[in-house]
Coordinates of C-alpha atoms in Angstrom, one line a residue:
X1 CA -79.0 3.3 15.9
X2 CA -78.4 5.9 18.3
X3 CA -76.7 9.1 17.5
X4 CA -73.8 8.5 20.0
X5 CA -73.2 4.9 18.2
X6 CA -73.0 6.6 14.8
X7 CA -70.6 8.9 16.3
X8 CA -68.4 6.3 17.5
X9 CA -68.4 4.6 14.7
X10 CA -67.6 7.5 12.5
X11 CA -64.5 8.4 15.1
X12 CA -63.4 4.6 14.7
X13 CA -63.5 4.5 11.0
X14 CA -61.5 8.0 10.7
X15 CA -58.7 6.7 13.4
X16 CA -58.7 3.6 11.4
X17 CA -58.2 5.3 8.0
X18 CA -55.6 7.8 9.6
X19 CA -53.4 4.8 11.1
X20 CA -53.4 3.4 7.6
X21 CA -52.3 6.6 6.3
X22 CA -49.5 6.8 9.2
X23 CA -48.4 3.2 8.2
X24 CA -48.0 4.3 4.7
X25 CA -46.1 7.4 5.5
X26 CA -43.8 5.5 7.6
X27 CA -43.0 2.7 5.3
X28 CA -42.7 5.4 2.3
X29 CA -40.3 7.6 4.6
X30 CA -38.3 4.3 5.6
X31 CA -37.7 3.4 1.9
X32 CA -36.8 7.2 0.9
X33 CA -34.4 7.0 3.5
X34 CA -32.9 4.0 2.6
X35 CA -32.8 5.0 -0.8
X36 CA -31.1 8.1 0.3
X37 CA -28.7 6.3 2.3
X38 CA -27.7 4.1 -0.4
X39 CA -27.1 7.6 -2.7
X40 CA -24.8 8.9 0.1
X41 CA -22.7 5.9 0.4
X42 CA -19.0 6.8 -0.7
X43 CA -18.4 5.5 -4.4
X44 CA -15.1 2.9 -4.2
X45 CA -12.5 2.2 -6.3
X46 CA -9.6 -0.1 -5.8
X47 CA -6.7 0.0 -8.0
X48 CA -3.7 -2.4 -7.9
X49 CA -0.7 -2.5 -10.3
X50 CA 1.4 -5.3 -11.0
X51 CA 4.9 -5.9 -9.7
X52 CA 5.3 -2.2 -9.0
X53 CA 8.0 -1.8 -6.4
X54 CA 7.8 0.4 -3.3
X55 CA 10.3 3.1 -4.7
X56 CA 8.7 3.3 -8.3
X57 CA 7.0 6.5 -7.9
X58 CA 8.0 10.0 -8.2
X59 CA 7.1 11.0 -5.0
X60 CA 9.8 8.6 -3.5
X61 CA 12.2 10.8 -5.6
X62 CA 13.0 7.6 -8.1
X63 CA 16.1 8.5 -10.1
X64 CA 14.4 8.7 -13.6
X65 CA 10.8 7.7 -13.3
X66 CA 8.1 10.6 -13.3
X67 CA 4.5 9.7 -12.0
X68 CA 3.2 13.2 -11.7
X69 CA -0.5 11.7 -11.4
X70 CA 0.2 9.3 -8.4
X71 CA 2.2 12.3 -6.9
X72 CA -0.9 14.6 -7.2
X73 CA -3.0 12.0 -5.7
X74 CA -0.6 11.4 -2.8
X75 CA -0.4 15.2 -2.4
X76 CA -4.6 15.3 -1.8
X77 CA -4.9 11.9 -0.2
X78 CA -3.3 10.0 2.5
X79 CA -0.1 8.4 1.7
X80 CA 1.0 5.3 3.4
X81 CA 4.9 5.0 3.8
X82 CA 4.3 1.5 5.3
X83 CA 1.6 -0.3 3.4
X84 CA 2.2 -4.1 3.0
X85 CA 1.0 -6.5 0.3
X86 CA -0.8 -9.5 2.0
X87 CA 2.0 -11.4 0.4
X88 CA 5.2 -11.0 -1.7
X89 CA 3.3 -12.4 -4.7
X90 CA 0.2 -11.6 -6.9
X91 CA -2.8 -14.0 -6.4
X92 CA -2.2 -14.5 -2.7
X93 CA -2.3 -10.7 -2.4
X94 CA -5.4 -10.6 -4.3
X95 CA -7.1 -12.9 -2.4
X96 CA -6.3 -10.9 0.7
X97 CA -7.9 -7.8 -0.9
X98 CA -11.1 -9.3 -1.2
X99 CA -11.4 -11.2 2.2
X100 CA -9.4 -9.6 4.7
X101 CA -7.5 -12.8 5.3
X102 CA -4.4 -14.2 5.0
X103 CA -4.3 -15.9 1.6
X104 CA -3.4 -19.7 3.2
X105 CA -7.0 -19.2 4.7
X106 CA -8.7 -18.6 1.5
X107 CA -6.8 -21.6 -0.4
X108 CA -4.3 -19.2 -2.4
X109 CA -1.0 -20.6 -1.5
X110 CA 0.9 -19.2 -4.5
X111 CA 0.2 -17.7 -7.8
X112 CA -2.7 -19.1 -9.8
X113 CA -4.6 -21.1 -6.9
X114 CA -8.2 -20.6 -7.1
X115 CA -10.3 -18.3 -4.2
X116 CA -12.2 -20.9 -1.9
X117 CA -15.8 -20.8 -2.8
X118 CA -16.6 -20.4 1.1
X119 CA -14.9 -17.1 1.2
X120 CA -17.1 -14.0 1.8
X121 CA -15.8 -11.0 -0.5
X122 CA -16.1 -7.4 -0.4
X123 CA -18.1 -7.3 -3.6
X124 CA -20.5 -9.7 -2.0
X125 CA -21.1 -7.8 0.9
X126 CA -21.4 -4.4 -0.5
X127 CA -23.7 -5.8 -2.9
X128 CA -26.3 -6.7 0.0
X129 CA -25.8 -2.7 0.7
X130 CA -27.1 -1.8 -2.6
X131 CA -23.7 -1.3 -4.3
X132 CA -23.3 -2.0 -8.2
X133 CA -20.0 -4.2 -8.4
X134 CA -17.3 -4.1 -11.2
X135 CA -13.8 -6.2 -11.8
X136 CA -11.5 -4.8 -14.9
X137 CA -8.3 -6.3 -15.6
X138 CA -6.0 -8.9 -14.1
X139 CA -8.1 -11.9 -11.8
X140 CA -5.7 -14.7 -11.1
X141 CA -7.7 -16.0 -8.7
X142 CA -9.6 -18.8 -10.9
X143 CA -7.1 -21.6 -10.8
X144 CA -5.2 -20.9 -14.2
X145 CA -1.6 -20.3 -14.7
X146 CA -0.1 -18.6 -17.8
X147 CA -0.3 -15.5 -19.6
X148 CA -3.4 -14.1 -19.1
X149 CA -6.4 -15.4 -21.4
X150 CA -10.0 -14.1 -21.4
X151 CA -12.4 -15.6 -18.4
X152 CA -15.3 -17.7 -19.9
X153 CA -18.8 -17.1 -18.6
X154 CA -19.0 -20.6 -17.0
X155 CA -16.2 -20.4 -15.4
X156 CA -16.6 -21.7 -11.9
X157 CA -14.2 -19.1 -10.2
X158 CA -14.9 -16.1 -12.4
X159 CA -15.5 -12.7 -10.9
X160 CA -19.1 -13.0 -11.4
X161 CA -18.9 -16.1 -8.9
X162 CA -17.7 -13.8 -6.2
X163 CA -20.0 -11.0 -6.3
X164 CA -19.2 -8.8 -9.3
X165 CA -22.1 -7.8 -11.5
X166 CA -19.8 -6.5 -14.5
X167 CA -16.6 -7.7 -15.6
X168 CA -13.9 -7.5 -18.3
X169 CA -11.6 -9.5 -16.8
X170 CA -8.6 -12.0 -17.7
X171 CA -6.8 -14.8 -15.8
X172 CA -3.3 -13.3 -15.5
X173 CA -1.0 -10.6 -16.7
X174 CA -1.9 -8.7 -19.9
X175 CA -0.2 -6.1 -22.3
X176 CA -1.1 -4.1 -25.3
X177 CA -4.3 -4.8 -27.5
X178 CA -5.5 -7.6 -25.1
X179 CA -8.4 -10.0 -25.5
X180 CA -10.5 -9.9 -22.4
X181 CA -13.7 -11.8 -20.9
X182 CA -16.6 -9.2 -21.0
X183 CA -18.6 -11.3 -18.7
X184 CA -17.6 -14.1 -20.6
X185 CA -17.9 -13.0 -24.1
X186 CA -14.2 -12.7 -25.9
X187 CA -13.7 -9.3 -26.5
X188 CA -10.9 -7.8 -28.8
X189 CA -9.5 -4.2 -27.4
X190 CA -7.1 -1.8 -28.8
X191 CA -4.5 0.2 -26.6
X192 CA -2.4 -0.1 -23.4
X193 CA -3.5 -2.4 -21.0
X194 CA -4.0 0.3 -18.6
X195 CA -6.1 2.5 -21.0
X196 CA -8.4 -0.3 -21.8
X197 CA -9.4 -1.3 -18.2
X198 CA -9.6 2.3 -17.2
X199 CA -11.9 3.3 -19.6
X200 CA -14.1 0.0 -19.2
X201 CA -14.2 0.9 -15.6
X202 CA -15.3 4.5 -16.5
X203 CA -18.2 3.0 -18.4
X204 CA -19.6 1.0 -15.7
X205 CA -19.2 4.0 -13.2
X206 CA -20.9 6.5 -15.7
X207 CA -23.7 4.2 -15.9
X208 CA -24.2 4.0 -12.2
X209 CA -24.0 7.7 -11.8
X210 CA -26.5 8.3 -14.3
X211 CA -28.8 5.7 -12.3
X212 CA -27.7 7.1 -8.8
X213 CA -26.5 3.8 -7.7
X214 CA -23.4 3.6 -5.5
X215 CA -20.6 1.6 -7.2
X216 CA -17.8 -0.7 -6.1
X217 CA -15.0 -0.9 -8.9
X218 CA -11.9 -3.1 -8.6
X219 CA -9.3 -1.9 -11.5
X220 CA -6.2 -4.6 -11.4
X221 CA -3.8 -3.4 -13.7
X222 CA -1.3 -6.0 -15.7
X223 CA 1.5 -3.3 -15.5
X224 CA 4.4 -3.1 -15.0
X225 CA 4.5 -7.5 -15.1
X226 CA 6.7 -9.1 -17.8
X227 CA 6.7 -9.4 -20.6
X228 CA 7.8 -5.7 -20.8
X229 CA 5.9 -4.0 -23.6
X230 CA 5.2 -0.4 -24.0
X231 CA 5.0 2.4 -26.9
X232 CA 7.9 4.4 -28.0
X233 CA 6.3 7.7 -26.5
X234 CA 6.1 6.2 -23.3
X235 CA 10.0 4.8 -23.1
X236 CA 11.1 8.3 -24.0
X237 CA 13.6 9.0 -21.1
X238 CA 14.6 5.6 -20.6
X239 CA 16.8 5.3 -23.6
X240 CA 19.9 4.2 -21.6
X241 CA 18.4 1.5 -19.9
X242 CA 18.2 -2.2 -21.2
X243 CA 15.1 -3.1 -23.2
X244 CA 13.4 -4.9 -20.1
X245 CA 14.1 -2.0 -17.8
X246 CA 13.1 0.7 -20.3
X247 CA 9.9 -1.0 -21.2
X248 CA 9.3 -1.8 -17.6
X249 CA 9.3 1.8 -16.9
X250 CA 7.2 2.8 -20.0
X251 CA 4.5 0.5 -18.7
X252 CA 4.7 2.5 -15.4
X253 CA 4.3 5.6 -17.2
X254 CA 1.2 4.4 -19.2
X255 CA -0.4 3.2 -15.8
X256 CA -0.1 6.8 -14.4
X257 CA -1.5 8.4 -17.2
X258 CA -4.6 6.2 -16.7
X259 CA -4.6 7.2 -13.2
X260 CA -4.7 11.0 -14.2
X261 CA -7.5 10.1 -16.6
X262 CA -9.7 8.1 -14.2
X263 CA -9.4 11.3 -11.7
X264 CA -10.2 13.9 -14.2
X265 CA -13.2 11.8 -15.3
X266 CA -14.5 11.5 -11.9
X267 CA -14.4 15.4 -11.6
X268 CA -16.1 15.9 -14.7
X269 CA -19.1 13.4 -13.4
X270 CA -19.1 15.7 -10.1
X271 CA -18.2 12.8 -8.0
X272 CA -14.8 13.1 -6.8
X273 CA -15.3 14.3 -3.4
X274 CA -17.5 11.4 -2.4
X275 CA -15.6 8.7 -4.2
X276 CA -12.7 6.6 -2.4
X277 CA -9.7 5.7 -4.5
X278 CA -7.4 3.4 -2.9
X279 CA -4.2 2.6 -4.9
X280 CA -1.6 0.1 -4.3
X281 CA 0.9 -2.8 -5.6
X282 CA 0.2 -6.6 -5.2
X283 CA 3.8 -7.2 -4.1
X284 CA 7.5 -5.9 -3.6
X285 CA 9.4 -5.1 -6.8
X286 CA 11.4 -7.2 -9.5
X287 CA 15.0 -7.9 -8.9
X288 CA 16.4 -7.5 -12.2
X289 CA 15.2 -4.1 -13.3
X290 CA 17.5 -1.2 -13.3
X291 CA 17.3 1.3 -11.5
X292 CA 16.3 -0.2 -8.5
X293 CA 12.5 -1.1 -8.0
X294 CA 12.7 -0.8 -4.2
X295 CA 14.2 1.9 -3.0
X296 CA 16.6 1.3 0.0
X297 CA 14.6 -1.6 1.1
X298 CA 16.2 -5.2 1.2
X299 CA 14.5 -8.1 -0.9
X300 CA 12.4 -8.2 -3.8
X301 CA 9.1 -9.8 -5.1
X302 CA 8.9 -13.4 -3.3
X303 CA 10.5 -12.6 -0.3
X304 CA 9.3 -11.6 3.4
X305 CA 12.0 -8.8 3.4
X306 CA 10.6 -5.4 3.0
X307 CA 11.1 -4.9 -0.5
X308 CA 9.1 -8.1 -1.2
X309 CA 6.3 -7.0 0.9
X310 CA 6.2 -3.3 1.4
X311 CA 4.4 -1.3 -1.6
X312 CA 3.5 2.1 -2.7
X313 CA -0.1 2.8 -1.6
X314 CA -2.6 6.0 -1.3
X315 CA -6.1 6.4 0.0
X316 CA -8.1 9.5 -1.5
X317 CA -11.4 10.6 -0.1
X318 CA -11.8 14.3 -0.3
X319 CA -14.8 14.5 1.7
X320 CA -13.5 12.8 4.7
X321 CA -9.9 12.0 4.7
X322 CA -7.3 14.6 5.8
X323 CA -4.4 14.7 3.3
X324 CA -1.2 13.9 4.8
X325 CA 1.4 11.0 5.0
X326 CA 1.3 8.2 7.8
X327 CA 4.1 5.7 8.8
X328 CA 1.1 3.5 10.5
X329 CA 1.5 -0.2 9.4
X330 CA -1.1 -1.0 6.9
X331 CA -1.8 -4.0 4.9
X332 CA -4.1 -5.3 2.2
X333 CA -5.9 -7.3 4.7
X334 CA -7.2 -4.0 6.2
X335 CA -9.0 -3.0 3.0
X336 CA -11.9 -5.3 3.7
X337 CA -12.5 -4.4 7.3
X338 CA -12.3 -0.6 6.6
X339 CA -14.7 -0.4 3.7
X340 CA -17.3 -2.7 5.6
X341 CA -16.8 -0.1 8.6
X342 CA -17.4 2.8 6.1
X343 CA -20.9 1.5 5.1
X344 CA -21.8 0.4 8.4
X345 CA -21.1 -3.2 8.5
X346 CA -18.2 -3.5 10.7
X347 CA -17.3 -4.3 13.3
X348 CA -19.4 -7.4 14.0
X349 CA -19.2 -11.1 15.1
X350 CA -20.0 -12.1 11.6
X351 CA -16.4 -11.0 10.7
X352 CA -14.5 -12.2 13.8
X353 CA -12.2 -14.5 11.6
X354 CA -10.1 -11.3 9.8
X355 CA -6.4 -10.9 10.0
X356 CA -7.0 -7.5 9.0
X357 CA -8.5 -4.5 11.3
X358 CA -10.1 -1.2 10.1
X359 CA -8.0 1.9 9.6
X360 CA -10.9 4.6 9.7
X361 CA -8.9 6.0 13.0
X362 CA -6.3 7.3 10.4
X363 CA -8.8 9.3 8.5
X364 CA -8.6 12.3 11.0
X365 CA -5.3 11.6 12.8
X366 CA -2.4 9.3 11.9
X367 CA -0.1 9.9 15.1
X368 CA -1.1 6.4 16.4
X369 CA 0.3 3.1 17.0
X370 CA -1.3 -0.2 15.6
X371 CA -2.7 -2.5 18.3
X372 CA -3.0 -5.4 15.7
X373 CA 0.0 -7.1 14.4
X374 CA 0.2 -7.9 10.8
X375 CA 0.8 -11.4 9.9
X376 CA 2.0 -13.2 7.0
X377 CA 2.5 -16.7 5.9
X378 CA 3.4 -17.9 2.2
X379 CA 5.3 -20.8 1.2
X380 CA 6.2 -22.2 4.3
X381 CA 7.6 -18.7 5.2
X382 CA 6.4 -15.8 7.4
X383 CA 6.4 -12.6 9.2
X384 CA 5.0 -10.7 12.0
X385 CA 4.9 -7.0 12.6
X386 CA 4.2 -5.2 15.3
X387 CA 4.6 -1.4 14.6
X388 CA 8.5 -1.1 14.2
X389 CA 9.3 -4.8 15.4
X390 CA 9.4 -7.3 12.8
X391 CA 9.6 -11.1 13.2
X392 CA 10.8 -12.6 10.0
X393 CA 10.5 -16.5 9.6
X394 CA 12.4 -18.0 7.1
X395 CA 11.3 -21.7 7.4
X396 CA 8.1 -22.5 9.2
X397 CA 8.5 -26.0 9.6
X398 CA 11.9 -25.7 10.9
X399 CA 11.4 -22.9 13.2
X400 CA 14.0 -20.7 11.5
X401 CA 13.1 -17.1 12.9
X402 CA 15.0 -13.8 13.0
X403 CA 14.1 -10.5 14.6
X404 CA 14.5 -7.0 13.4
X405 CA 13.8 -3.4 14.6
X406 CA 12.6 -1.2 11.3
X407 CA 13.0 1.9 13.4
X408 CA 16.8 1.6 13.8
X409 CA 17.3 -0.9 11.0
X410 CA 15.3 -0.2 7.8
X411 CA 17.6 -2.5 5.7
X412 CA 17.0 -5.7 8.1
X413 CA 20.6 -6.2 8.4
X414 CA 21.2 -6.6 12.2
X415 CA 18.9 -9.4 13.7
X416 CA 18.2 -8.5 17.6
X417 CA 16.7 -11.8 18.6
X418 CA 19.2 -12.7 21.2
X419 CA 19.9 -9.1 22.4
X420 CA 15.9 -8.8 23.0
X421 CA 14.9 -12.7 24.1
X422 CA 11.8 -11.5 25.9
X423 CA 10.4 -9.7 22.8
X424 CA 11.7 -12.3 20.4
X425 CA 9.8 -15.2 22.4
X426 CA 6.5 -13.2 22.5
X427 CA 6.7 -12.6 18.8
X428 CA 7.6 -16.2 18.2
X429 CA 4.9 -17.7 20.2
X430 CA 2.2 -15.4 18.9
X431 CA 3.4 -16.0 15.4
X432 CA 3.1 -20.1 16.1
X433 CA -0.2 -19.7 17.6
X434 CA -1.8 -17.5 14.6
X435 CA 0.0 -20.1 12.4
X436 CA -1.7 -23.1 14.0
X437 CA -5.1 -21.3 13.5
X438 CA -4.2 -21.1 9.8
X439 CA -3.2 -24.6 9.8
X440 CA -6.6 -25.6 11.0
X441 CA -8.6 -23.9 8.4
X442 CA -6.2 -25.4 5.7
X443 CA -6.6 -28.8 6.9
X444 CA -10.5 -28.4 6.4
X445 CA -10.6 -26.8 3.1
X446 CA -10.9 -28.3 -0.5
X447 CA -7.7 -27.3 -2.3
X448 CA -7.9 -26.7 -6.2
X449 CA -4.4 -27.1 -7.6
X450 CA -3.8 -24.8 -10.6
X451 CA -3.7 -25.8 -14.2
X452 CA -1.9 -24.0 -17.1
X453 CA -4.8 -23.1 -19.9
X454 CA -2.6 -24.7 -22.5
X455 CA -4.1 -28.1 -21.5
X456 CA -7.9 -26.9 -20.9
X457 CA -10.1 -27.9 -24.0
X458 CA -11.9 -24.7 -24.1
X459 CA -8.7 -22.9 -24.6
X460 CA -7.3 -25.6 -26.9
X461 CA -10.0 -24.5 -29.3
X462 CA -8.6 -21.3 -29.8
X463 CA -4.8 -22.2 -30.6
X464 CA -5.5 -21.6 -34.4
X465 CA -6.4 -18.1 -33.9
X466 CA -4.2 -17.4 -31.0
X467 CA -0.9 -18.5 -32.1
X468 CA -0.2 -15.6 -34.0
X469 CA -0.6 -13.3 -30.9
X470 CA 3.1 -12.7 -29.5
X471 CA 2.0 -13.3 -25.6
X472 CA 0.8 -16.8 -26.6
X473 CA 2.6 -17.9 -29.5
X474 CA 5.7 -19.6 -27.7
X475 CA 3.2 -21.4 -25.1
X476 CA 0.6 -22.7 -27.6
X477 CA 3.9 -23.9 -29.7
X478 CA 5.2 -25.7 -26.8
X479 CA 1.9 -27.2 -26.0
X480 CA 1.4 -28.3 -29.6
X481 CA 4.6 -30.2 -29.1
X482 CA 3.5 -31.2 -25.4
X483 CA 6.3 -29.7 -24.0
X484 CA 6.9 -26.9 -21.4
X485 CA 4.8 -26.1 -18.3
X486 CA 1.5 -27.3 -17.8
X487 CA 2.2 -30.5 -20.0
X488 CA 3.3 -32.8 -17.7
X489 CA 1.0 -35.9 -18.5
X490 CA -1.5 -33.3 -19.6
X491 CA -2.4 -33.1 -15.7
X492 CA -2.7 -30.0 -13.2
X493 CA 0.5 -28.4 -12.2
X494 CA 1.7 -29.5 -8.7

């Protein structure tokens, strides 16, 4: 073979080897960048209380309740003075958090309804981006009513079915010394409900921090929902109140303490700067608690008035969000698109059917007007919020509407529909168009009506043990006599 040919073969061989090396380096660098991107994603914690009213924080100058840890979080984060639950009731709002959509679109029409299996949840979407996902506490999206009982592993509507890797969860409200489903395994815990689920969440968080995996942790508390149970220590300062109110406020003291513990542990782990904590309540405050749970607002839980929909809320992300207070209207439906935009998944045509919008625009400046109205639909009632203008729908079928200007009339006492006919017609027509879009989705879905757990065989097997527990005793006693809620011909609740 000629010398020139040997030289050419040698050059081609070297080029071939060099190309292979470059390809290997490219692949290595690609996956190294991908891994580093995952590590740099913010950790995310969603915290939600159960029936905490808009006025029940220290930073809103409640007359007797002190919440030093929420106050500190508000000082170090962005406080939302006009934050709205997706509905004036628990399960529907939880559905709106996970999906960014109105509760009726998701099949969760009232408390205890199961989340439609076709819904995309924030946990499922974040998992695709490398997040480890966990749920701790109240679930109430699996079609079961009654005081909270552990969720079984084979439950078709468990947190695990909607994208959560780790879950220590219960069907509904829960109190001291709860029993929870630890990825389906029934487990007894000691302590206040708030302390228990925060400790379980911290175990999950620590594991992921040690493994350099970004985490998404949902902590849904059972407080201060009834039955009201609090330690004597947590009820100090509330001695002048009736028993229910004293214990109700005691539960909020325990919750606030758990928030302080959570934040301190994040600092100990050195992850507080790049961890988002987003706190809110699931609906407005309760009616028969004293002092008032909703401040000066009108209405309470289960109403479309501000007192039924507006809730306390704070977001904290020290590395990115400027501290402050905003009156920009925000809702639980905005959580899904906001978190997706943070990790680079939103906006996208894939998520065109959302009712919420990303609010990352508020992270640097909150002096803005909202462009997308906030819609509500629940129990044949509704509302539509356009910054300071609010349409209240008392009866959708009967077309019973009123209009209020919250900037001039925060107590919603003066209906301005007749004095502002153009705005009224515009808001009313927009609500009806949106309502039709919801109705179209509802008509196509398979609805799972809720059942009380006392008629479900797997739970009946535990009657003998659980009848001694105060949170279950009266329900089981009624069930054994075939009386009370859930025992209509042993069929599902309608």
